[in-house]
Coordinates of N, CA and C in Angstrom, one line a residue:
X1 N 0.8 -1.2 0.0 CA 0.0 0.0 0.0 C 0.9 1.2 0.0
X2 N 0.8 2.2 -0.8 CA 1.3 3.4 -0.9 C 0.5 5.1 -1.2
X3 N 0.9 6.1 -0.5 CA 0.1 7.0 -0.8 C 0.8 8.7 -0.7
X4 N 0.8 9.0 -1.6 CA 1.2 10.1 -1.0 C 0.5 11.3 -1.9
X5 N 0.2 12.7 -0.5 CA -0.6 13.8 -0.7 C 0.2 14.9 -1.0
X6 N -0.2 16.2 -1.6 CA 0.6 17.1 -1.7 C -0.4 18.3 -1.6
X7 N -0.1 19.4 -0.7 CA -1.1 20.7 -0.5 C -0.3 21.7 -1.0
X8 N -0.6 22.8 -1.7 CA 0.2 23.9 -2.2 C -0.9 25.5 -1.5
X9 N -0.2 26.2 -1.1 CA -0.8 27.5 -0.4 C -2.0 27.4 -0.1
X10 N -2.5 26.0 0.4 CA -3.5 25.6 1.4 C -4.8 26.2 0.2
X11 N -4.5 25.9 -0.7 CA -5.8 25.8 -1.8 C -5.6 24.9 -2.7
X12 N -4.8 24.2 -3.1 CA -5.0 23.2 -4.3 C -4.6 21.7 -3.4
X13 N -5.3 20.8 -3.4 CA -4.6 19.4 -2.7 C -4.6 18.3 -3.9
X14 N -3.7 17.4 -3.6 CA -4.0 16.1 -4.7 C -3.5 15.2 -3.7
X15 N -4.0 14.1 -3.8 CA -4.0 12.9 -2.9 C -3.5 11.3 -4.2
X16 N -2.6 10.9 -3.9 CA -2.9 9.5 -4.9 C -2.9 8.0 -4.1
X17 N -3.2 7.4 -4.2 CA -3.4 6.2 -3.5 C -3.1 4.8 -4.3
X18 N -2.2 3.7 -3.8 CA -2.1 2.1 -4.2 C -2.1 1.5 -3.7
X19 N -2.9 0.3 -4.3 CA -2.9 -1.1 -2.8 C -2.8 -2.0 -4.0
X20 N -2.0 -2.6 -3.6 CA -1.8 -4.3 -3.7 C -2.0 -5.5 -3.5
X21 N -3.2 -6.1 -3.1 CA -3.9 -7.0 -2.3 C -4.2 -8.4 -2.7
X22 N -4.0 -9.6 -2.2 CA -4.0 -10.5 -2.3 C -5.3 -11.1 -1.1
X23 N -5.9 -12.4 -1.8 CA -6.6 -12.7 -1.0 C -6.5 -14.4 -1.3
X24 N -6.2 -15.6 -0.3 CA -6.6 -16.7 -1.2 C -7.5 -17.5 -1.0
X25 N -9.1 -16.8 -0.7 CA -9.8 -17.3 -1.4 C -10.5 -17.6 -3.0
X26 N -9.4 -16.7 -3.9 CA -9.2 -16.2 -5.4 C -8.8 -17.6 -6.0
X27 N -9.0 -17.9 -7.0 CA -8.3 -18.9 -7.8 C -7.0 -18.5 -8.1
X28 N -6.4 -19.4 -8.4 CA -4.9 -19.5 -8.7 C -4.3 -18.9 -9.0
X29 N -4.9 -18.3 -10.1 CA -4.7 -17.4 -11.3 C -4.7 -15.9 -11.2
X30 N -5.3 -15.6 -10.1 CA -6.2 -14.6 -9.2 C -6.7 -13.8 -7.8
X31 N -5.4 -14.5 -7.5 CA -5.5 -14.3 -5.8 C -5.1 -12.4 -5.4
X32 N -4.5 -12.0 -6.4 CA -3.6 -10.5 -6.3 C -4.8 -9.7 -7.5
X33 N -4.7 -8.2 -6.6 CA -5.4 -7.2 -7.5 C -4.7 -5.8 -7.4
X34 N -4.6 -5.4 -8.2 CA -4.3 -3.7 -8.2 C -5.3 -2.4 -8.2
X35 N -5.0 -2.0 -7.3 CA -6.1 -1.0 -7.0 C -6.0 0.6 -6.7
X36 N -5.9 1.5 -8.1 CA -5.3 2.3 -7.7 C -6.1 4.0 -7.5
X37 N -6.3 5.1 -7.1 CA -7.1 5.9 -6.7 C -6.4 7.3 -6.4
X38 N -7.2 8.4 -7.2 CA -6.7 9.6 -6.9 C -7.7 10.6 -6.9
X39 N -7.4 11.4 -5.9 CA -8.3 13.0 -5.5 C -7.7 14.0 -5.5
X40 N -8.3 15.1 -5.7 CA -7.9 16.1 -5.9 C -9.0 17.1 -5.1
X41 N -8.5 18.3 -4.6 CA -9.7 19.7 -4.2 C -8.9 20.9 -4.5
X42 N -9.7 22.0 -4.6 CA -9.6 23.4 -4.7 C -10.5 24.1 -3.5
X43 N -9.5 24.5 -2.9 CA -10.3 26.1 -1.8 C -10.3 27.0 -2.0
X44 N -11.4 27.4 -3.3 CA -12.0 28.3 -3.8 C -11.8 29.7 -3.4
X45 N -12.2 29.8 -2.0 CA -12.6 30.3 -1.0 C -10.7 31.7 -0.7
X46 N -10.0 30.7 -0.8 CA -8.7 31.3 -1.1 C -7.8 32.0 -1.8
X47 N -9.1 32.0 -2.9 CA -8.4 32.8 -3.7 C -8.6 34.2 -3.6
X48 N -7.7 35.2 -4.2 CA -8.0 36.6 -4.3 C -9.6 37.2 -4.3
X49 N -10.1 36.7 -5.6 CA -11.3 37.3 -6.0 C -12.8 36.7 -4.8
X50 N -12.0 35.7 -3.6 CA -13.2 35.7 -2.9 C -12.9 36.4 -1.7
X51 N -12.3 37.2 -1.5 CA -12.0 38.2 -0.4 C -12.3 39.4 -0.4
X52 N -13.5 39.8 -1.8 CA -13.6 41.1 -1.2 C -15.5 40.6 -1.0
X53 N -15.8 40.0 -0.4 CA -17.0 39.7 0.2 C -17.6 39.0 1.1
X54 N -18.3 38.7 1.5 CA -19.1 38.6 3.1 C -19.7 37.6 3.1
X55 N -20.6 37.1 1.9 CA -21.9 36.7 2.0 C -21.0 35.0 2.0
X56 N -20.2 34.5 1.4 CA -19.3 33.1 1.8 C -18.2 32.9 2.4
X57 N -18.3 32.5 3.4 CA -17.1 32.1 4.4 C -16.2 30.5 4.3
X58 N -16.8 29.3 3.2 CA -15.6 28.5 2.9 C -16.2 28.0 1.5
X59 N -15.6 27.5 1.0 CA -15.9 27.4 -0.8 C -14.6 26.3 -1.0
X60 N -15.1 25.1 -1.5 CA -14.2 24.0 -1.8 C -15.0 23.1 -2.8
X61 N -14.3 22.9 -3.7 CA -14.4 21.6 -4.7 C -13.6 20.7 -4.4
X62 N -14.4 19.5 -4.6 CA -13.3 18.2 -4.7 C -13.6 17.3 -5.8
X63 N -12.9 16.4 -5.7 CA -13.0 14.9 -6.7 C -12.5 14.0 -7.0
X64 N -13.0 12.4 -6.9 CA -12.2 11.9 -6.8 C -12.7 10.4 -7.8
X65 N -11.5 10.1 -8.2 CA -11.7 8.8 -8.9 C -10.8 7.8 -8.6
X66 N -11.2 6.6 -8.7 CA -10.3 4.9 -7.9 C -10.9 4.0 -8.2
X67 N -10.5 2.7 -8.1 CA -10.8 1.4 -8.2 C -10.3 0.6 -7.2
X68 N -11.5 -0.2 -6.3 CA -11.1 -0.4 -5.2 C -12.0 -2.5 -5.5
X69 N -11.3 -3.1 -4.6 CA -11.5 -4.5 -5.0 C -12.2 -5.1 -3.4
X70 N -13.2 -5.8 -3.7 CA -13.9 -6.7 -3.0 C -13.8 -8.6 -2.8
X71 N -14.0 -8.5 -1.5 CA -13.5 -10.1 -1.3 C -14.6 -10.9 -0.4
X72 N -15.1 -10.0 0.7 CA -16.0 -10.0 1.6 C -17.5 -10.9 0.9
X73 N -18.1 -10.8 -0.1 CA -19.3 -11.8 -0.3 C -18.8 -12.8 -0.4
X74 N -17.8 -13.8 -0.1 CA -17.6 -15.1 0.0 C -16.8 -15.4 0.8
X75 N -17.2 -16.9 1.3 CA -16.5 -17.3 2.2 C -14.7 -18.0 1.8
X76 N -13.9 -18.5 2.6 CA -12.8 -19.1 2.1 C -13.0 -20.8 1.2
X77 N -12.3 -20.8 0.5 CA -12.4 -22.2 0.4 C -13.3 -22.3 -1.2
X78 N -13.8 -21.2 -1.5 CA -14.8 -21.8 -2.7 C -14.4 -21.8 -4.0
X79 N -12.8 -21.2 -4.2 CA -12.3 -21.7 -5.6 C -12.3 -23.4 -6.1
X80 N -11.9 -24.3 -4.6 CA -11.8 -25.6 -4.6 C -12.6 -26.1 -4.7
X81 N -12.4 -27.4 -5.4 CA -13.4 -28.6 -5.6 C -13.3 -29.2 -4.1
X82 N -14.4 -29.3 -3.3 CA -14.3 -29.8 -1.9 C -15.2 -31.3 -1.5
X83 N -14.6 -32.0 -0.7 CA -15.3 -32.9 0.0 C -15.6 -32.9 1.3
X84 N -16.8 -33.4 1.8 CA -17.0 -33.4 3.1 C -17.3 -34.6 3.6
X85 N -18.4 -35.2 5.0 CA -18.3 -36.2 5.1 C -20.2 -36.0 4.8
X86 N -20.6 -37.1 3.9 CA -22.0 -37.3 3.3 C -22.8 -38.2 4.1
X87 N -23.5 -38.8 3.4 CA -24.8 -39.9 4.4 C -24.2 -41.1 4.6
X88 N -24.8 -41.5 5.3 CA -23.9 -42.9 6.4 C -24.5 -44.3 5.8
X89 N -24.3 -45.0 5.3 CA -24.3 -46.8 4.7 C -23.5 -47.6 5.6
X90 N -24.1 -48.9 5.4 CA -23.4 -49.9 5.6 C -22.9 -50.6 5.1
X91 N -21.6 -50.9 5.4 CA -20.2 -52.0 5.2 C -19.7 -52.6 5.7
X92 N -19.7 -53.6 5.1 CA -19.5 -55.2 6.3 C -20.0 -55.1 7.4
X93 N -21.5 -55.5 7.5 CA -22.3 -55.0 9.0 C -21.9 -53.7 10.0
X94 N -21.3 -52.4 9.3 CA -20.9 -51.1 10.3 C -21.3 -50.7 9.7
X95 N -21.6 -49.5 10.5 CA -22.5 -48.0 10.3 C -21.2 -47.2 9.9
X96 N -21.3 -47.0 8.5 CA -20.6 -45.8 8.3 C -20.7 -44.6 7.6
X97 N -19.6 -43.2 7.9 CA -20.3 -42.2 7.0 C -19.3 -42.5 5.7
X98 N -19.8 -41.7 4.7 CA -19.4 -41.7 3.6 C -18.9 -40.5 3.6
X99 N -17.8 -40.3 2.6 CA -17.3 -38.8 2.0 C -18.1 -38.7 0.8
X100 N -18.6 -37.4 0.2 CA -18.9 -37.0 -0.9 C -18.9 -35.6 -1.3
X101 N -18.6 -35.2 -2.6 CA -18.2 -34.1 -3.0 C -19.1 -33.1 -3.0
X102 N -18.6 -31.4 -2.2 CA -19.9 -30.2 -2.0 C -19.6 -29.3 -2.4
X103 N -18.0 -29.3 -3.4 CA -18.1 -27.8 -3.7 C -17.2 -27.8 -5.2
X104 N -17.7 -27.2 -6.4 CA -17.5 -27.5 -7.8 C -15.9 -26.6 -7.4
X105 N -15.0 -26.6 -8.3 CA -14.0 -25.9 -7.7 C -14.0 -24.8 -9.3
X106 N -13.5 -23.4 -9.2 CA -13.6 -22.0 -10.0 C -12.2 -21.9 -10.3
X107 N -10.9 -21.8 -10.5 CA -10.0 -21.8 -10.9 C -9.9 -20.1 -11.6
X108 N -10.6 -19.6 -12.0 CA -11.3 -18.4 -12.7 C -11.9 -16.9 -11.5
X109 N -12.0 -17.8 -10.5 CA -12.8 -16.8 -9.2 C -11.7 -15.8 -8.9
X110 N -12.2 -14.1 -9.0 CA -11.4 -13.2 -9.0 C -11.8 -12.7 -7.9
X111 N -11.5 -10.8 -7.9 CA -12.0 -9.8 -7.3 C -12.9 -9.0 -7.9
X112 N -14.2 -8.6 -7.0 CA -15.1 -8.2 -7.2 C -14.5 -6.7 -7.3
X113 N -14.8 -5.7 -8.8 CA -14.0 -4.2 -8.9 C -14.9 -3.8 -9.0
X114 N -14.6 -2.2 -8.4 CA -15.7 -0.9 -8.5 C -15.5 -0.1 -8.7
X115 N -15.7 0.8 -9.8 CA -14.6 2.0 -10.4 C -16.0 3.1 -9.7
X116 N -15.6 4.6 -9.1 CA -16.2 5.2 -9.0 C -16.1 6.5 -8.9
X117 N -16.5 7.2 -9.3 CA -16.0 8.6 -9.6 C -17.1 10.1 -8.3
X118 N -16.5 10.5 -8.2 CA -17.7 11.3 -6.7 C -16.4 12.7 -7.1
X119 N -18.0 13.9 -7.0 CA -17.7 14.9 -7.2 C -18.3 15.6 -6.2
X120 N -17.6 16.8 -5.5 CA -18.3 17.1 -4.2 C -17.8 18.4 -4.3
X121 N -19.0 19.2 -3.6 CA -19.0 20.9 -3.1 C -19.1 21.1 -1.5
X122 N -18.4 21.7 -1.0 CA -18.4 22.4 0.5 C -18.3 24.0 0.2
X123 N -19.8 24.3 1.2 CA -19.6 25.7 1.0 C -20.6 26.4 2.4
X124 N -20.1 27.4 2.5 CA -20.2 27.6 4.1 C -20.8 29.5 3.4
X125 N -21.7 29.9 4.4 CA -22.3 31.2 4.6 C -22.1 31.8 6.4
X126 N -21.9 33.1 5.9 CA -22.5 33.8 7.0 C -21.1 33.4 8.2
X127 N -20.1 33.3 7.8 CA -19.5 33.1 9.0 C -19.6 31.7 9.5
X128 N -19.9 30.5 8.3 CA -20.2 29.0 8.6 C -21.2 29.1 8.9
X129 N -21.7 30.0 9.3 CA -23.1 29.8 10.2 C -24.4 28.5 9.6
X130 N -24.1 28.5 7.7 CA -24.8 27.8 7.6 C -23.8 26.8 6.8
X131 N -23.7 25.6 6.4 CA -22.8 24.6 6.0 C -23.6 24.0 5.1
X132 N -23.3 23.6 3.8 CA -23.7 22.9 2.8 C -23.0 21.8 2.1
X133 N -22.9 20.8 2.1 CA -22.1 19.6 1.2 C -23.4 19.4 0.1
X134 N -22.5 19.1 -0.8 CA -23.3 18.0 -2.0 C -22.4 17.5 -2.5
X135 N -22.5 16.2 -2.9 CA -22.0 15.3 -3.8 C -22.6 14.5 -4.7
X136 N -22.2 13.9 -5.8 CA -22.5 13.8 -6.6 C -21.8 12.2 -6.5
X137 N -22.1 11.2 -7.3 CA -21.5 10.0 -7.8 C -21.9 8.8 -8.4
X138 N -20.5 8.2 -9.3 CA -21.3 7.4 -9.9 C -20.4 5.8 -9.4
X139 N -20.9 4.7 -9.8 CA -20.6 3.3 -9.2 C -20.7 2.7 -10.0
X140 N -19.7 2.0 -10.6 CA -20.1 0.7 -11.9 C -19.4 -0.7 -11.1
X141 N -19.4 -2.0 -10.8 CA -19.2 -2.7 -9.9 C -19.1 -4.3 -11.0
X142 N -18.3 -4.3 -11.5 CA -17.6 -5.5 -12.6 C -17.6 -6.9 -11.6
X143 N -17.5 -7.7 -12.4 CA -17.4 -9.1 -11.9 C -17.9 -9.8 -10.4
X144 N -19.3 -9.0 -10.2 CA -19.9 -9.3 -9.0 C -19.7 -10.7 -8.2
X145 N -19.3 -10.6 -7.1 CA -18.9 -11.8 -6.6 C -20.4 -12.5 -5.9
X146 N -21.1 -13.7 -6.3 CA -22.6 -14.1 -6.5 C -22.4 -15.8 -5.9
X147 N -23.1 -16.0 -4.8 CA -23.2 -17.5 -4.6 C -24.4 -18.2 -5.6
X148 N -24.4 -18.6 -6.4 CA -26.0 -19.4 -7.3 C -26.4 -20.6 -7.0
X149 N -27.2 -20.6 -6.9 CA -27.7 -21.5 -6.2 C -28.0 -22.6 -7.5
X150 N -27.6 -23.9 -7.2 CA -27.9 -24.7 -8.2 C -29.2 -26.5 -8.3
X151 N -29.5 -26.3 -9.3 CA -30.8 -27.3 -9.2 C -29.9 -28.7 -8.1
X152 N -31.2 -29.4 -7.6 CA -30.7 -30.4 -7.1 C -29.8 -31.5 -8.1
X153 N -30.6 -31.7 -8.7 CA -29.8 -32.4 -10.1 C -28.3 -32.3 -10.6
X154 N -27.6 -31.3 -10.3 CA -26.6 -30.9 -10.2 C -25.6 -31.9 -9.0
X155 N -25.8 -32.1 -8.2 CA -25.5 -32.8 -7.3 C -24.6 -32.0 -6.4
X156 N -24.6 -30.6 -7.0 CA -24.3 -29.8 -5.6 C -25.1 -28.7 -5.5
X157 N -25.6 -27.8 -4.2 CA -26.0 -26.8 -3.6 C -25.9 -25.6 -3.9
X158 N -24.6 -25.2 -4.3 CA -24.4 -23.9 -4.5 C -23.4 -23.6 -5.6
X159 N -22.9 -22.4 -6.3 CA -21.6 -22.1 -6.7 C -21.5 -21.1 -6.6
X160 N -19.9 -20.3 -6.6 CA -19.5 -19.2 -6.6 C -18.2 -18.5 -7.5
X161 N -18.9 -17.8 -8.5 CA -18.8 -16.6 -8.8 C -18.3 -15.6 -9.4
X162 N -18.1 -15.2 -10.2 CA -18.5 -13.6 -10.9 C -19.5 -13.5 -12.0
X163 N -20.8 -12.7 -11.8 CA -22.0 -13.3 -12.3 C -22.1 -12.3 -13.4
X164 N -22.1 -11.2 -12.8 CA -22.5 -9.5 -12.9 C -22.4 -8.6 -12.9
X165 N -22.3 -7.4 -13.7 CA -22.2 -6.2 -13.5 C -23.1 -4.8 -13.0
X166 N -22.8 -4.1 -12.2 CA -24.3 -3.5 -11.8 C -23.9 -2.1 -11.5
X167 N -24.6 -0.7 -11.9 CA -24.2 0.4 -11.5 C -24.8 0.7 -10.6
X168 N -24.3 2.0 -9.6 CA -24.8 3.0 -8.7 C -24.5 4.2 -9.1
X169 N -25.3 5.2 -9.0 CA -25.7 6.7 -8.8 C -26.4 7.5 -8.3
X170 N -25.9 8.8 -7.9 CA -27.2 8.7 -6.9 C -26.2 10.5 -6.3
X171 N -27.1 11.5 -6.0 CA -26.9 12.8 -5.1 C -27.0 12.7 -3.6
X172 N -26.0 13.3 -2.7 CA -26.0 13.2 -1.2 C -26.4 14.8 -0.8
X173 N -27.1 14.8 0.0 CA -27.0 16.6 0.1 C -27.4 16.5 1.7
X174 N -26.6 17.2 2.3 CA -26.0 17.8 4.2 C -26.1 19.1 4.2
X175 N -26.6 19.5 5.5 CA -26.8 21.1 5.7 C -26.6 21.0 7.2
X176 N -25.8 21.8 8.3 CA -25.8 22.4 9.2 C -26.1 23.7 9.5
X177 N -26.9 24.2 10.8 CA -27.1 25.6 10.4 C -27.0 25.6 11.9
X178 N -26.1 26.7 12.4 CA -26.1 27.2 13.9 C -26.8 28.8 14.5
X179 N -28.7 27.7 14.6 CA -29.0 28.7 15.1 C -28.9 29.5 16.1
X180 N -28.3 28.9 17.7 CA -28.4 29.8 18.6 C -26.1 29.0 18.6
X181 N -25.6 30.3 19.3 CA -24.1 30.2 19.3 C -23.9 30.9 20.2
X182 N -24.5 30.7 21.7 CA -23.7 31.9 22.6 C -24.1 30.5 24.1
X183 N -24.7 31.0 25.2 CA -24.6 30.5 26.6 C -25.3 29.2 25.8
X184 N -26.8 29.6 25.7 CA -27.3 27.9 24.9 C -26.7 28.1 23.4
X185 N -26.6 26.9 23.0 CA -26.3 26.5 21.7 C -27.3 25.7 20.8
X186 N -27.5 25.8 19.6 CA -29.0 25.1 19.3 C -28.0 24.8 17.5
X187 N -27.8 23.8 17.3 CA -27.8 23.2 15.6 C -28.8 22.4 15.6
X188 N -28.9 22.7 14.1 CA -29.9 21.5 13.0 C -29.1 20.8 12.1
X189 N -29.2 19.9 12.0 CA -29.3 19.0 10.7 C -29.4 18.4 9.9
X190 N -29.5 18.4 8.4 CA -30.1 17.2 8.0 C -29.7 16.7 6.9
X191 N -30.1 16.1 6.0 CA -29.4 15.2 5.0 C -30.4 14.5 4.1
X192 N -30.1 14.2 2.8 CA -31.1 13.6 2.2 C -30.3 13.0 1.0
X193 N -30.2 11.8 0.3 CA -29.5 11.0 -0.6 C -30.7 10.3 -1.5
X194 N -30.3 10.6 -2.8 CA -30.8 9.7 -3.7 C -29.7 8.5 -4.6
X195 N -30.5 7.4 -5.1 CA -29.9 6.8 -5.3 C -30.4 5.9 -6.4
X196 N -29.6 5.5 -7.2 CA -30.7 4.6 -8.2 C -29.4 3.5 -9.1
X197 N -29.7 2.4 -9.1 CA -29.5 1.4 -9.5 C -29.9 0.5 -10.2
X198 N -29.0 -0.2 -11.0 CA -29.7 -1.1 -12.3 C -28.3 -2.1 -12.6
X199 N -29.2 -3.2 -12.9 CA -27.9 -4.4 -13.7 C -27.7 -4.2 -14.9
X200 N -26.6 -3.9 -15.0 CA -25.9 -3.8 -16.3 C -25.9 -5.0 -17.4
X201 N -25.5 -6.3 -16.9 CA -24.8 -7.3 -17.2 C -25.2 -8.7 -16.6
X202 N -25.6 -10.3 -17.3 CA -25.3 -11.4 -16.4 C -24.4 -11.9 -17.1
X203 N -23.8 -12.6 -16.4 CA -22.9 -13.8 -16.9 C -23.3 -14.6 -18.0
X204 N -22.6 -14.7 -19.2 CA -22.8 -15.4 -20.3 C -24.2 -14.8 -21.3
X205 N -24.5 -13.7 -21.2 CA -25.6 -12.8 -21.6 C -26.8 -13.0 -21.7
X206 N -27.3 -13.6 -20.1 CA -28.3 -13.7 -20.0 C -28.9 -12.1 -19.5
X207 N -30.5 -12.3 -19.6 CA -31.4 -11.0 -19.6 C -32.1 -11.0 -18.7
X208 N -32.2 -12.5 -17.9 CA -32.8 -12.7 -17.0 C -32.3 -13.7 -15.7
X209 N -32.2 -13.4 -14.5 CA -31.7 -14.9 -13.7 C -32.8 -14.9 -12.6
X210 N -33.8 -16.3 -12.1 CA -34.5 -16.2 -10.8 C -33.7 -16.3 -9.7
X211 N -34.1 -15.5 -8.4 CA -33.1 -15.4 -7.3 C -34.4 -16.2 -6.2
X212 N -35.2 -16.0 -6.6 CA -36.4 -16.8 -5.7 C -37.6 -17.0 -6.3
X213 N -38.7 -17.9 -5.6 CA -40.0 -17.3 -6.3 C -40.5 -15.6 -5.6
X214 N -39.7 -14.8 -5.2 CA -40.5 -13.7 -5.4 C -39.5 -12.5 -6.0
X215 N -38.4 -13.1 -6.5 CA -37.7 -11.9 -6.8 C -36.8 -12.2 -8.1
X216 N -36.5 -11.1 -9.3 CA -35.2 -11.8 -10.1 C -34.3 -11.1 -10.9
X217 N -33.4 -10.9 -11.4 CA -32.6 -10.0 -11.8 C -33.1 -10.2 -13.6
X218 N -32.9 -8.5 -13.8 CA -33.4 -8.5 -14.9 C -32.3 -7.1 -15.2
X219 N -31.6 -7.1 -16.7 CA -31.0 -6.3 -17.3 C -31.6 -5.3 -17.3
X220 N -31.1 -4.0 -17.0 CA -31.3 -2.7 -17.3 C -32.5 -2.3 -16.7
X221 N -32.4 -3.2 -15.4 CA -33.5 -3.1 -14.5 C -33.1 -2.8 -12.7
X222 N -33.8 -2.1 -11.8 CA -33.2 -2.3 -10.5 C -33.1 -3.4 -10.2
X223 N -32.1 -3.7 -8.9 CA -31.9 -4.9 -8.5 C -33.2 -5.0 -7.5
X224 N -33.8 -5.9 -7.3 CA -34.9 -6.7 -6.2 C -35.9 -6.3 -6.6
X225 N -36.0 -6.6 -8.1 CA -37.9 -6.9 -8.8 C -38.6 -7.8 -8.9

């Protein structure tokens, strides 16, 4: 992991970020990811032409873009072809259990990536008195890491994964406002976020997958219809 920031007359910042991460529950092939990310801001606010007035007290732009890798929806162990111990028969008059095989092995099983880009405003009135954030962003999320559930007939339970691709987007908006600022003190605040989502992509170009009887993924649709 590596990172380094740089601030110039406390108005321009740039931030870059690397990680190099391994996980082995990844197949063979796939256990290492690169993941790299950079930001930047402007304090507006600092420049000449915002000092001959009153009515804004901080003014900042930011923004940032990266690619960051997921490992967390699965458990260890699921790139392998696995055995456990199965249902119990008898041999030469004993009761015994049997081994039989529970888990298909992936050789192919990666990291779940999420490229995402967020654009954001800070801006302050009145002596901060009132505080405003908004941001903006977008989420696109490659090679979704997906347990599938498979027909009995199969002769195993489950498999895992990379199914799908799915975006996020969506506006954040924060306000502080310091009504009372002397013996009693009185803030408000509040916040409100939209968000909207859709599958991009299934595995092998399907348009449709069932997740239950009451729910299923469908292209170019939200997720949990």
């Amino acid at each position: 992991m590596g990172r380094i920031n740089y601030g110039y007359k406390n108005k321009y910042f740039l931030d870059l970020t690397a990680r190099y991460d391994g996980a082995s529950k990844f197949g063979e092939n796939n256990k290492f990811g690169f993941f790299p990310g950079v930001s930047g801001a402007w304090r507006v606010i600092e420049e000449p032409f915002m000092q001959q007035q009153e009515l804004v007290s901080d003014l900042k732009l930011r923004g940032s873009y990266g690619l960051t890798g997921h490992a967390a929806a699965i458990g260890p162990y699921q790139s392998l072809s696995l055995s456990s111990q199965g249902n119990p028969y008898i041999l030469n008059h004993l009761y015994t259990m049997g081994i039989s095989p529970t888990g298909i092995s992936n050789r192919d099983l990666k990291w779940e990536k999420s490229i995402q880009t967020n654009i954001g405003l800070d801006i302050g009135f009145w002596n901060n008195r009132l505080q405003v954030t908004v941001d903006a962003y977008k989420k696109r999320t490659d090679d979704l890491l997906f347990v599938k559930q498979l027909p009995i007939s199969s002769g195993y339970g489950s498999f895992s994964g990379n199914f799908a691709s799915i975006e996020n987007k969506g506006i954040e908006l924060a306000a502080n406002v310091r009504l009372l600022d002397k013996a009693v003190k009185w803030n408000v605040n509040a916040n409100i976020s939209f968000n909207r989502n859709k599958l991009i992509s299934l595995e092998g170009g399907l348009e449709e997958f069932v997740l239950s009887p009451y729910g299923v993924l469908q292209v170019a649709r939200p997720l949990g219809v």
